[in-house]
Amino acid sequence: MSQNASYPEQWFRPELLSLPAYVPGGVVEDPEVIKLASNELPFPPLKQVQAAVQAGIGDLNRYPDMFATGLSADLARFHEWDGGIVIGGGSTALIEKIMQAVVRPGREQVVYAWRSFEAYPIAVQAAGGTSVQVPLAAGGAHDLEAMLAAVGEQTAAVMVCSPNNPTGVALTHSEVEAFLERVPVSVPVVLDE
C-alpha cells in the first residue's frame, strides 16, 4: 500500500479541511494586568471548589457521569425548570453540538451578528452549514432588525451573543424577548450569555 500523504485528506469532508484556526486570547505575563479574554477569572478557584476537586481525585480513573446528573438536577431545582438541561465542557462544545443537531449539511444557514464570538463561524462550517454574518449596529450592538431580515427558508438557527464578544454590548431582557417573539417558531435561537 502506498503511503500517499493525501489519503487522510480524502477521509474528511472538504469544509472541515478549510476550517480556520481558533485564536485564543493571549497569555499575559504582567501580574498587574487582568486578562478579560477567554472568560477567565483573574482569581483562583474558591476554597470549596478546590476541596471538591481534591475530593474527586481518587475517581479520576473512572468515566465521569456524562449527563452530570447531580448538577443537572440541582440546576433544575434552583431554576424551577423541568425541561432538559444539558451540561457541556464550555459554551463552545455546546454550540458545536447544537449546530451538529440542527444544521443539515450543505443546505442550511445560521444567522448571527458579526463581529462576535470567534467560534461561531467554525462551528457552523464544521456542521456543514453556511454562516450569514449580520454586521453589528453602531456602537457594537446586535442589529436585531437586520438579523430578523436575514432569517429565511434556509435558516437552521440564529445565534445571539449577549453580552457580545468582543464588543461587550449586552441586550436587555425586553430586547431579547421581543426578538424571540418575531423569530419563526421553526428556527431555534441559541442565546449565548
Tab-separated table of N, CA and C in Angstrom, residues 13-167:
chain	number	residue	atom	x	y	z
A	13	ARG	N	-14.682	15.581	5.246
A	13	ARG	CA	-15.493	16.458	4.411
A	13	ARG	C	-14.669	17.691	4.033
A	14	PRO	N	-14.804	18.183	2.800
A	14	PRO	CA	-13.994	19.330	2.346
A	14	PRO	C	-14.104	20.553	3.242
A	15	GLU	N	-15.322	20.825	3.775
A	15	GLU	CA	-15.478	22.028	4.606
A	15	GLU	C	-14.681	21.945	5.905
A	16	LEU	N	-14.379	20.730	6.350
A	16	LEU	CA	-13.574	20.589	7.565
A	16	LEU	C	-12.103	20.892	7.298
A	17	LEU	N	-11.636	20.578	6.105
A	17	LEU	CA	-10.235	20.829	5.776
A	17	LEU	C	-9.921	22.318	5.664
A	18	SER	N	-10.948	23.127	5.414
A	18	SER	CA	-10.708	24.563	5.260
A	18	SER	C	-11.112	25.376	6.497
A	19	LEU	N	-11.342	24.690	7.617
A	19	LEU	CA	-11.722	25.416	8.844
A	19	LEU	C	-10.609	26.371	9.266
A	20	PRO	N	-10.973	27.593	9.644
A	20	PRO	CA	-9.956	28.496	10.187
A	20	PRO	C	-9.567	28.045	11.595
A	21	ALA	N	-8.367	28.359	11.970
A	21	ALA	CA	-7.914	28.020	13.318
A	21	ALA	C	-8.506	28.996	14.322
A	22	TYR	N	-8.941	28.476	15.473
A	22	TYR	CA	-9.418	29.337	16.549
A	22	TYR	C	-8.213	30.005	17.191
A	23	VAL	N	-8.306	31.301	17.427
A	23	VAL	CA	-7.204	32.040	18.031
A	23	VAL	C	-7.606	32.417	19.455
A	24	PRO	N	-7.057	31.724	20.462
A	24	PRO	CA	-7.412	32.048	21.847
A	24	PRO	C	-6.773	33.359	22.288
A	25	GLY	N	-7.279	33.891	23.396
A	25	GLY	CA	-6.702	35.102	23.973
A	25	GLY	C	-5.247	34.873	24.339
A	26	GLY	N	-4.453	35.907	24.232
A	26	GLY	CA	-3.022	35.792	24.501
A	26	GLY	C	-2.711	35.593	25.981
A	27	VAL	N	-1.500	35.157	26.239
A	27	VAL	CA	-1.021	34.952	27.602
A	27	VAL	C	-0.474	36.281	28.120
A	28	VAL	N	-0.879	36.643	29.327
A	28	VAL	CA	-0.428	37.895	29.930
A	28	VAL	C	0.621	37.579	30.985
A	29	GLU	N	1.791	38.134	30.809
A	29	GLU	CA	2.899	37.873	31.739
A	29	GLU	C	2.909	38.838	32.926
A	30	ASP	N	2.384	40.037	32.741
A	30	ASP	CA	2.404	41.064	33.774
A	30	ASP	C	1.326	40.768	34.818
A	31	PRO	N	1.710	40.513	36.089
A	31	PRO	CA	0.715	40.193	37.117
A	31	PRO	C	-0.218	41.353	37.449
A	32	GLU	N	0.120	42.557	37.027
A	32	GLU	CA	-0.727	43.720	37.274
A	32	GLU	C	-1.843	43.851	36.225
A	33	VAL	N	-1.732	43.096	35.132
A	33	VAL	CA	-2.726	43.152	34.058
A	33	VAL	C	-3.730	42.025	34.267
A	34	ILE	N	-5.006	42.371	34.254
A	34	ILE	CA	-6.061	41.368	34.387
A	34	ILE	C	-6.566	41.032	33.001
A	35	LYS	N	-6.400	39.771	32.608
A	35	LYS	CA	-6.825	39.291	31.291
A	35	LYS	C	-8.334	39.047	31.318
A	36	LEU	N	-9.066	39.707	30.446
A	36	LEU	CA	-10.510	39.538	30.380
A	36	LEU	C	-10.935	38.656	29.214
A	37	ALA	N	-10.007	38.333	28.325
A	37	ALA	CA	-10.335	37.466	27.197
A	37	ALA	C	-10.538	36.036	27.694
A	38	SER	N	-11.198	35.239	26.880
A	38	SER	CA	-11.404	33.810	27.141
A	38	SER	C	-12.259	33.529	28.367
A	39	ASN	N	-12.949	34.536	28.885
A	39	ASN	CA	-13.821	34.353	30.047
A	39	ASN	C	-13.113	33.717	31.241
A	40	GLU	N	-11.866	34.076	31.440
A	40	GLU	CA	-11.107	33.552	32.571
A	40	GLU	C	-11.167	34.537	33.732
A	41	LEU	N	-11.325	34.004	34.923
A	41	LEU	CA	-11.316	34.859	36.103
A	41	LEU	C	-9.877	35.155	36.517
A	42	PRO	N	-9.621	36.338	37.041
A	42	PRO	CA	-8.270	36.644	37.496
A	42	PRO	C	-7.985	36.087	38.896
A	43	PHE	N	-8.996	35.472	39.515
A	43	PHE	CA	-8.858	34.981	40.886
A	43	PHE	C	-8.736	33.463	40.900
A	44	PRO	N	-8.096	32.916	41.904
A	44	PRO	CA	-8.002	31.455	41.992
A	44	PRO	C	-9.372	30.848	42.315
A	45	PRO	N	-9.547	29.536	42.098
A	45	PRO	CA	-10.812	28.892	42.434
A	45	PRO	C	-11.140	29.056	43.921
A	46	LEU	N	-12.433	29.132	44.223
A	46	LEU	CA	-12.872	29.213	45.616
A	46	LEU	C	-12.373	28.006	46.395
A	47	LYS	N	-12.220	28.162	47.681
A	47	LYS	CA	-11.746	27.057	48.535
A	47	LYS	C	-12.662	25.841	48.427
A	48	GLN	N	-13.993	26.081	48.325
A	48	GLN	CA	-14.944	24.967	48.216
A	48	GLN	C	-14.734	24.204	46.902
A	49	VAL	N	-14.421	24.923	45.834
A	49	VAL	CA	-14.169	24.275	44.542
A	49	VAL	C	-12.880	23.459	44.620
A	50	GLN	N	-11.853	24.034	45.221
A	50	GLN	CA	-10.591	23.313	45.370
A	50	GLN	C	-10.792	22.035	46.195
A	51	ALA	N	-11.600	22.125	47.242
A	51	ALA	CA	-11.870	20.956	48.090
A	51	ALA	C	-12.634	19.883	47.310
A	52	ALA	N	-13.614	20.310	46.494
A	52	ALA	CA	-14.386	19.344	45.704
A	52	ALA	C	-13.491	18.643	44.686
A	53	VAL	N	-12.590	19.388	44.048
A	53	VAL	CA	-11.660	18.783	43.084
A	53	VAL	C	-10.739	17.803	43.803
A	54	GLN	N	-10.224	18.220	44.943
A	54	GLN	CA	-9.326	17.340	45.718
A	54	GLN	C	-10.053	16.063	46.139
A	55	ALA	N	-11.303	16.188	46.545
A	55	ALA	CA	-12.075	15.017	46.976
A	55	ALA	C	-12.327	14.043	45.831
A	56	GLY	N	-12.374	14.533	44.594
A	56	GLY	CA	-12.668	13.678	43.455
A	56	GLY	C	-11.457	13.053	42.795
A	57	ILE	N	-10.265	13.367	43.253
A	57	ILE	CA	-9.050	12.855	42.611
A	57	ILE	C	-8.993	11.331	42.623
A	58	GLY	N	-9.522	10.714	43.652
A	58	GLY	CA	-9.481	9.255	43.743
A	58	GLY	C	-10.306	8.545	42.692
A	59	ASP	N	-11.184	9.265	41.998
A	59	ASP	CA	-12.033	8.649	40.970
A	59	ASP	C	-11.629	9.038	39.547
A	60	LEU	N	-10.435	9.609	39.375
A	60	LEU	CA	-10.009	10.042	38.049
A	60	LEU	C	-9.848	8.882	37.065
A	61	ASN	N	-9.751	7.678	37.582
A	61	ASN	CA	-9.602	6.513	36.710
A	61	ASN	C	-10.940	6.010	36.181
A	62	ARG	N	-12.040	6.664	36.511
A	62	ARG	CA	-13.379	6.257	36.082
A	62	ARG	C	-13.970	7.300	35.136
A	63	TYR	N	-14.825	6.841	34.228
A	63	TYR	CA	-15.540	7.785	33.386
A	63	TYR	C	-16.453	8.627	34.270
A	64	PRO	N	-16.535	9.920	33.965
A	64	PRO	CA	-17.472	10.755	34.731
A	64	PRO	C	-18.908	10.488	34.278
A	65	ASP	N	-19.851	10.946	35.054
A	65	ASP	CA	-21.263	10.872	34.700
A	65	ASP	C	-21.473	11.784	33.491
A	66	MET	N	-21.648	11.194	32.316
A	66	MET	CA	-21.714	12.003	31.092
A	66	MET	C	-22.920	12.941	31.033
A	67	PHE	N	-23.910	12.712	31.878
A	67	PHE	CA	-25.079	13.585	31.899
A	67	PHE	C	-25.031	14.590	33.042
A	68	ALA	N	-23.975	14.537	33.870
A	68	ALA	CA	-23.865	15.428	35.023
A	68	ALA	C	-25.185	15.446	35.781
A	69	THR	N	-25.665	14.268	36.113
A	69	THR	CA	-26.999	14.080	36.683
A	69	THR	C	-27.239	14.938	37.925
A	70	GLY	N	-26.303	14.919	38.850
A	70	GLY	CA	-26.472	15.694	40.083
A	70	GLY	C	-26.527	17.185	39.818
A	71	LEU	N	-25.603	17.681	38.999
A	71	LEU	CA	-25.582	19.106	38.670
A	71	LEU	C	-26.849	19.504	37.921
A	72	SER	N	-27.271	18.682	36.963
A	72	SER	CA	-28.499	18.982	36.203
A	72	SER	C	-29.707	19.058	37.124
A	73	ALA	N	-29.796	18.116	38.046
A	73	ALA	CA	-30.924	18.107	38.983
A	73	ALA	C	-30.890	19.333	39.894
A	74	ASP	N	-29.703	19.695	40.377
A	74	ASP	CA	-29.573	20.875	41.237
A	74	ASP	C	-29.965	22.154	40.488
A	75	LEU	N	-29.511	22.282	39.233
A	75	LEU	CA	-29.853	23.461	38.432
A	75	LEU	C	-31.350	23.517	38.144
A	76	ALA	N	-31.945	22.376	37.817
A	76	ALA	CA	-33.385	22.328	37.535
A	76	ALA	C	-34.183	22.736	38.771
A	77	ARG	N	-33.764	22.256	39.930
A	77	ARG	CA	-34.454	22.595	41.176
A	77	ARG	C	-34.292	24.089	41.475
A	78	PHE	N	-33.079	24.598	41.343
A	78	PHE	CA	-32.804	26.003	41.645
A	78	PHE	C	-33.616	26.936	40.746
A	79	HIS	N	-33.694	26.594	39.455
A	79	HIS	CA	-34.384	27.459	38.492
A	79	HIS	C	-35.853	27.079	38.290
A	80	GLU	N	-36.304	26.076	39.050
A	80	GLU	CA	-37.680	25.594	38.919
A	80	GLU	C	-37.985	25.289	37.457
A	81	TRP	N	-37.123	24.482	36.864
A	81	TRP	CA	-37.190	24.150	35.439
A	81	TRP	C	-37.282	22.650	35.292
A	82	ASP	N	-38.316	22.183	34.594
A	82	ASP	CA	-38.439	20.740	34.426
A	82	ASP	C	-38.106	20.294	33.009
A	83	GLY	N	-37.578	21.218	32.184
A	83	GLY	CA	-37.163	20.870	30.825
A	83	GLY	C	-35.783	20.243	30.834
A	84	GLY	N	-35.239	20.051	29.669
A	84	GLY	CA	-33.915	19.451	29.554
A	84	GLY	C	-32.819	20.443	29.865
A	85	ILE	N	-31.848	20.007	30.630
A	85	ILE	CA	-30.655	20.802	30.893
A	85	ILE	C	-29.482	19.967	30.414
A	86	VAL	N	-28.658	20.559	29.566
A	86	VAL	CA	-27.504	19.857	29.017
A	86	VAL	C	-26.249	20.532	29.548
A	87	ILE	N	-25.358	19.727	30.077
A	87	ILE	CA	-24.100	20.226	30.628
A	87	ILE	C	-22.993	19.900	29.631
A	88	GLY	N	-22.093	20.850	29.399
A	88	GLY	CA	-21.006	20.611	28.457
A	88	GLY	C	-19.706	21.203	28.948
A	89	GLY	N	-18.667	20.935	28.195
A	89	GLY	CA	-17.329	21.432	28.521
A	89	GLY	C	-17.123	22.835	27.984
A	90	GLY	N	-17.965	23.778	28.403
A	90	GLY	CA	-17.857	25.161	27.960
A	90	GLY	C	-18.842	25.463	26.850
A	91	SER	N	-19.031	26.754	26.576
A	91	SER	CA	-20.030	27.151	25.583
A	91	SER	C	-19.668	26.674	24.184
A	92	THR	N	-18.394	26.633	23.848
A	92	THR	CA	-18.001	26.213	22.508
A	92	THR	C	-18.445	24.782	22.228
A	93	ALA	N	-18.244	23.885	23.181
A	93	ALA	CA	-18.653	22.487	22.992
A	93	ALA	C	-20.165	22.380	22.825
A	94	LEU	N	-20.917	23.142	23.602
A	94	LEU	CA	-22.376	23.116	23.491
A	94	LEU	C	-22.845	23.697	22.157
A	95	ILE	N	-22.236	24.797	21.731
A	95	ILE	CA	-22.593	25.406	20.449
A	95	ILE	C	-22.317	24.435	19.303
A	96	GLU	N	-21.170	23.761	19.351
A	96	GLU	CA	-20.845	22.783	18.310
A	96	GLU	C	-21.885	21.665	18.266
A	97	LYS	N	-22.282	21.161	19.417
A	97	LYS	CA	-23.281	20.082	19.467
A	97	LYS	C	-24.643	20.558	18.957
A	98	ILE	N	-25.034	21.768	19.313
A	98	ILE	CA	-26.312	22.303	18.831
A	98	ILE	C	-26.277	22.443	17.312
A	99	MET	N	-25.171	22.972	16.778
A	99	MET	CA	-25.061	23.123	15.323
A	99	MET	C	-25.118	21.755	14.636
A	100	GLN	N	-24.440	20.763	15.199
A	100	GLN	CA	-24.485	19.415	14.620
A	100	GLN	C	-25.896	18.850	14.646
A	101	ALA	N	-26.667	19.225	15.640
A	101	ALA	CA	-28.017	18.683	15.791
A	101	ALA	C	-29.041	19.357	14.875
A	102	VAL	N	-28.853	20.644	14.546
A	102	VAL	CA	-29.900	21.360	13.813
A	102	VAL	C	-29.557	21.697	12.366
A	103	VAL	N	-28.286	21.707	12.008
A	103	VAL	CA	-27.889	22.092	10.654
A	103	VAL	C	-27.804	20.858	9.754
A	104	ARG	N	-28.507	20.919	8.628
A	104	ARG	CA	-28.379	19.857	7.626
A	104	ARG	C	-27.287	20.295	6.663
A	105	PRO	N	-26.186	19.536	6.608
A	105	PRO	CA	-25.027	19.948	5.803
A	105	PRO	C	-25.365	20.274	4.351
A	106	GLY	N	-24.745	21.366	3.902
A	106	GLY	CA	-24.826	21.744	2.509
A	106	GLY	C	-26.032	22.563	2.102
A	107	ARG	N	-27.039	22.688	2.973
A	107	ARG	CA	-28.218	23.414	2.531
A	107	ARG	C	-28.796	24.361	3.562
A	108	GLU	N	-28.149	24.524	4.672
A	108	GLU	CA	-28.761	25.383	5.690
A	108	GLU	C	-27.805	26.449	6.191
A	109	GLN	N	-28.414	27.520	6.681
A	109	GLN	CA	-27.683	28.697	7.118
A	109	GLN	C	-27.905	28.950	8.607
A	110	VAL	N	-26.920	29.621	9.205
A	110	VAL	CA	-27.029	30.056	10.600
A	110	VAL	C	-26.756	31.558	10.615
A	111	VAL	N	-27.691	32.302	11.183
A	111	VAL	CA	-27.612	33.754	11.241
A	111	VAL	C	-27.026	34.176	12.583
A	112	TYR	N	-26.062	35.095	12.543
A	112	TYR	CA	-25.515	35.665	13.782
A	112	TYR	C	-24.872	37.008	13.471
A	113	ALA	N	-24.721	37.813	14.514
A	113	ALA	CA	-24.080	39.126	14.367
A	113	ALA	C	-22.581	38.931	14.150
A	114	TRP	N	-21.967	39.899	13.453
A	114	TRP	CA	-20.524	39.816	13.238
A	114	TRP	C	-19.941	41.218	13.219
A	115	ARG	N	-18.931	41.421	14.040
A	115	ARG	CA	-18.054	40.530	14.774
A	115	ARG	C	-18.750	40.049	16.025
A	116	SER	N	-18.465	38.799	16.296
A	116	SER	CA	-18.959	38.195	17.521
A	116	SER	C	-17.994	37.084	17.903
A	117	PHE	N	-18.457	36.105	18.655
A	117	PHE	CA	-17.588	35.053	19.171
A	117	PHE	C	-16.915	34.296	18.027
A	118	GLU	N	-15.599	34.217	18.085
A	118	GLU	CA	-14.785	33.609	17.018
A	118	GLU	C	-15.155	32.163	16.715
A	119	ALA	N	-15.761	31.469	17.659
A	119	ALA	CA	-16.085	30.056	17.445
A	119	ALA	C	-17.314	29.855	16.566
A	120	TYR	N	-18.163	30.878	16.400
A	120	TYR	CA	-19.399	30.710	15.625
A	120	TYR	C	-19.141	30.248	14.190
A	121	PRO	N	-18.321	30.963	13.404
A	121	PRO	CA	-18.134	30.512	12.021
A	121	PRO	C	-17.502	29.127	11.934
A	122	ILE	N	-16.658	28.799	12.878
A	122	ILE	CA	-16.017	27.482	12.887
A	122	ILE	C	-17.056	26.401	13.160
A	123	ALA	N	-17.921	26.618	14.153
A	123	ALA	CA	-18.946	25.624	14.497
A	123	ALA	C	-19.936	25.432	13.359
A	124	VAL	N	-20.327	26.522	12.708
A	124	VAL	CA	-21.277	26.436	11.597
A	124	VAL	C	-20.644	25.673	10.432
A	125	GLN	N	-19.424	26.023	10.087
A	125	GLN	CA	-18.749	25.366	8.965
A	125	GLN	C	-18.515	23.887	9.267
A	126	ALA	N	-18.120	23.565	10.498
A	126	ALA	CA	-17.891	22.168	10.867
A	126	ALA	C	-19.169	21.342	10.789
A	127	ALA	N	-20.312	21.974	11.025
A	127	ALA	CA	-21.600	21.282	10.937
A	127	ALA	C	-22.080	21.169	9.490
A	128	GLY	N	-21.364	21.809	8.564
A	128	GLY	CA	-21.738	21.745	7.161
A	128	GLY	C	-22.673	22.847	6.730
A	129	GLY	N	-22.866	23.841	7.582
A	129	GLY	CA	-23.761	24.943	7.260
A	129	GLY	C	-23.030	26.130	6.670
A	130	THR	N	-23.799	27.167	6.381
A	130	THR	CA	-23.273	28.414	5.838
A	130	THR	C	-23.567	29.526	6.820
A	131	SER	N	-22.572	30.331	7.108
A	131	SER	CA	-22.752	31.475	8.000
A	131	SER	C	-23.414	32.638	7.275
A	132	VAL	N	-24.369	33.258	7.950
A	132	VAL	CA	-24.947	34.517	7.486
A	132	VAL	C	-24.575	35.529	8.561
A	133	GLN	N	-23.533	36.282	8.291
A	133	GLN	CA	-22.994	37.226	9.268
A	133	GLN	C	-23.626	38.594	9.064
A	134	VAL	N	-24.362	39.041	10.074
A	134	VAL	CA	-25.056	40.324	10.015
A	134	VAL	C	-24.179	41.364	10.720
A	135	PRO	N	-23.793	42.432	10.019
A	135	PRO	CA	-22.927	43.444	10.638
A	135	PRO	C	-23.555	44.036	11.897
A	136	LEU	N	-22.704	44.351	12.850
A	136	LEU	CA	-23.154	44.987	14.085
A	136	LEU	C	-23.672	46.395	13.804
A	137	ALA	N	-24.560	46.848	14.665
A	137	ALA	CA	-25.047	48.222	14.600
A	137	ALA	C	-23.976	49.146	15.177
A	138	ALA	N	-24.218	50.428	15.069
A	138	ALA	CA	-23.298	51.414	15.634
A	138	ALA	C	-23.093	51.132	17.113
A	139	GLY	N	-21.887	51.261	17.582
A	139	GLY	CA	-21.583	51.040	18.988
A	139	GLY	C	-21.329	49.582	19.337
A	140	GLY	N	-21.381	48.675	18.359
A	140	GLY	CA	-21.049	47.270	18.613
A	140	GLY	C	-22.189	46.408	19.096
A	141	ALA	N	-23.430	46.887	18.969
A	141	ALA	CA	-24.594	46.106	19.404
A	141	ALA	C	-25.120	45.252	18.254
A	142	HIS	N	-25.879	44.218	18.605
A	142	HIS	CA	-26.561	43.416	17.590
A	142	HIS	C	-27.595	44.285	16.874
A	143	ASP	N	-27.662	44.161	15.556
A	143	ASP	CA	-28.701	44.815	14.781
A	143	ASP	C	-29.818	43.781	14.635
A	144	LEU	N	-30.714	43.738	15.610
A	144	LEU	CA	-31.737	42.700	15.667
A	144	LEU	C	-32.690	42.760	14.477
A	145	GLU	N	-32.998	43.962	13.985
A	145	GLU	CA	-33.875	44.085	12.812
A	145	GLU	C	-33.210	43.452	11.587
A	146	ALA	N	-31.930	43.728	11.399
A	146	ALA	CA	-31.204	43.154	10.263
A	146	ALA	C	-31.071	41.635	10.426
A	147	MET	N	-30.914	41.175	11.653
A	147	MET	CA	-30.840	39.729	11.882
A	147	MET	C	-32.171	39.069	11.534
A	148	LEU	N	-33.266	39.692	11.942
A	148	LEU	CA	-34.589	39.158	11.591
A	148	LEU	C	-34.781	39.126	10.076
A	149	ALA	N	-34.331	40.170	9.402
A	149	ALA	CA	-34.458	40.231	7.944
A	149	ALA	C	-33.622	39.145	7.263
A	150	ALA	N	-32.560	38.703	7.907
A	150	ALA	CA	-31.684	37.676	7.334
A	150	ALA	C	-32.236	36.260	7.514
A	151	VAL	N	-33.222	36.088	8.380
A	151	VAL	CA	-33.825	34.771	8.597
A	151	VAL	C	-34.706	34.435	7.396
A	152	GLY	N	-34.449	33.267	6.823
A	152	GLY	CA	-35.211	32.869	5.644
A	152	GLY	C	-35.507	31.386	5.632
A	153	GLU	N	-35.897	30.888	4.457
A	153	GLU	CA	-36.281	29.478	4.289
A	153	GLU	C	-35.159	28.520	4.672
A	154	GLN	N	-33.903	28.920	4.442
A	154	GLN	CA	-32.761	28.036	4.688
A	154	GLN	C	-32.153	28.202	6.082
A	155	THR	N	-32.755	29.023	6.926
A	155	THR	CA	-32.190	29.279	8.255
A	155	THR	C	-32.432	28.095	9.177
A	156	ALA	N	-31.339	27.517	9.653
A	156	ALA	CA	-31.413	26.385	10.579
A	156	ALA	C	-31.377	26.849	12.030
A	157	ALA	N	-30.760	28.018	12.284
A	157	ALA	CA	-30.641	28.536	13.648
A	157	ALA	C	-30.187	29.986	13.603
A	158	VAL	N	-30.404	30.659	14.723
A	158	VAL	CA	-29.910	32.020	14.933
A	158	VAL	C	-29.115	31.985	16.230
A	159	MET	N	-27.934	32.613	16.218
A	159	MET	CA	-27.134	32.711	17.440
A	159	MET	C	-27.063	34.172	17.871
A	160	VAL	N	-27.311	34.383	19.166
A	160	VAL	CA	-27.276	35.718	19.758
A	160	VAL	C	-26.291	35.685	20.910
A	161	CYS	N	-25.314	36.557	20.865
A	161	CYS	CA	-24.266	36.601	21.890
A	161	CYS	C	-24.471	37.859	22.740
A	162	SER	N	-24.844	37.664	24.002
A	162	SER	CA	-25.097	38.818	24.868
A	162	SER	C	-24.553	38.557	26.277
A	163	PRO	N	-23.623	39.368	26.738
A	163	PRO	CA	-23.002	40.481	26.042
A	163	PRO	C	-22.162	39.973	24.865
A	164	ASN	N	-22.148	40.796	23.825
A	164	ASN	CA	-21.442	40.384	22.614
A	164	ASN	C	-19.948	40.277	22.877
A	165	ASN	N	-19.371	39.237	22.330
A	165	ASN	CA	-17.923	39.028	22.419
A	165	ASN	C	-17.382	39.317	21.020
A	166	PRO	N	-16.647	40.374	20.799
A	166	PRO	CA	-15.756	41.072	21.712
A	166	PRO	C	-16.191	42.479	22.127
A	167	THR	N	-17.337	42.982	21.656
A	167	THR	CA	-17.656	44.394	21.920
A	167	THR	C	-18.171	44.650	23.332
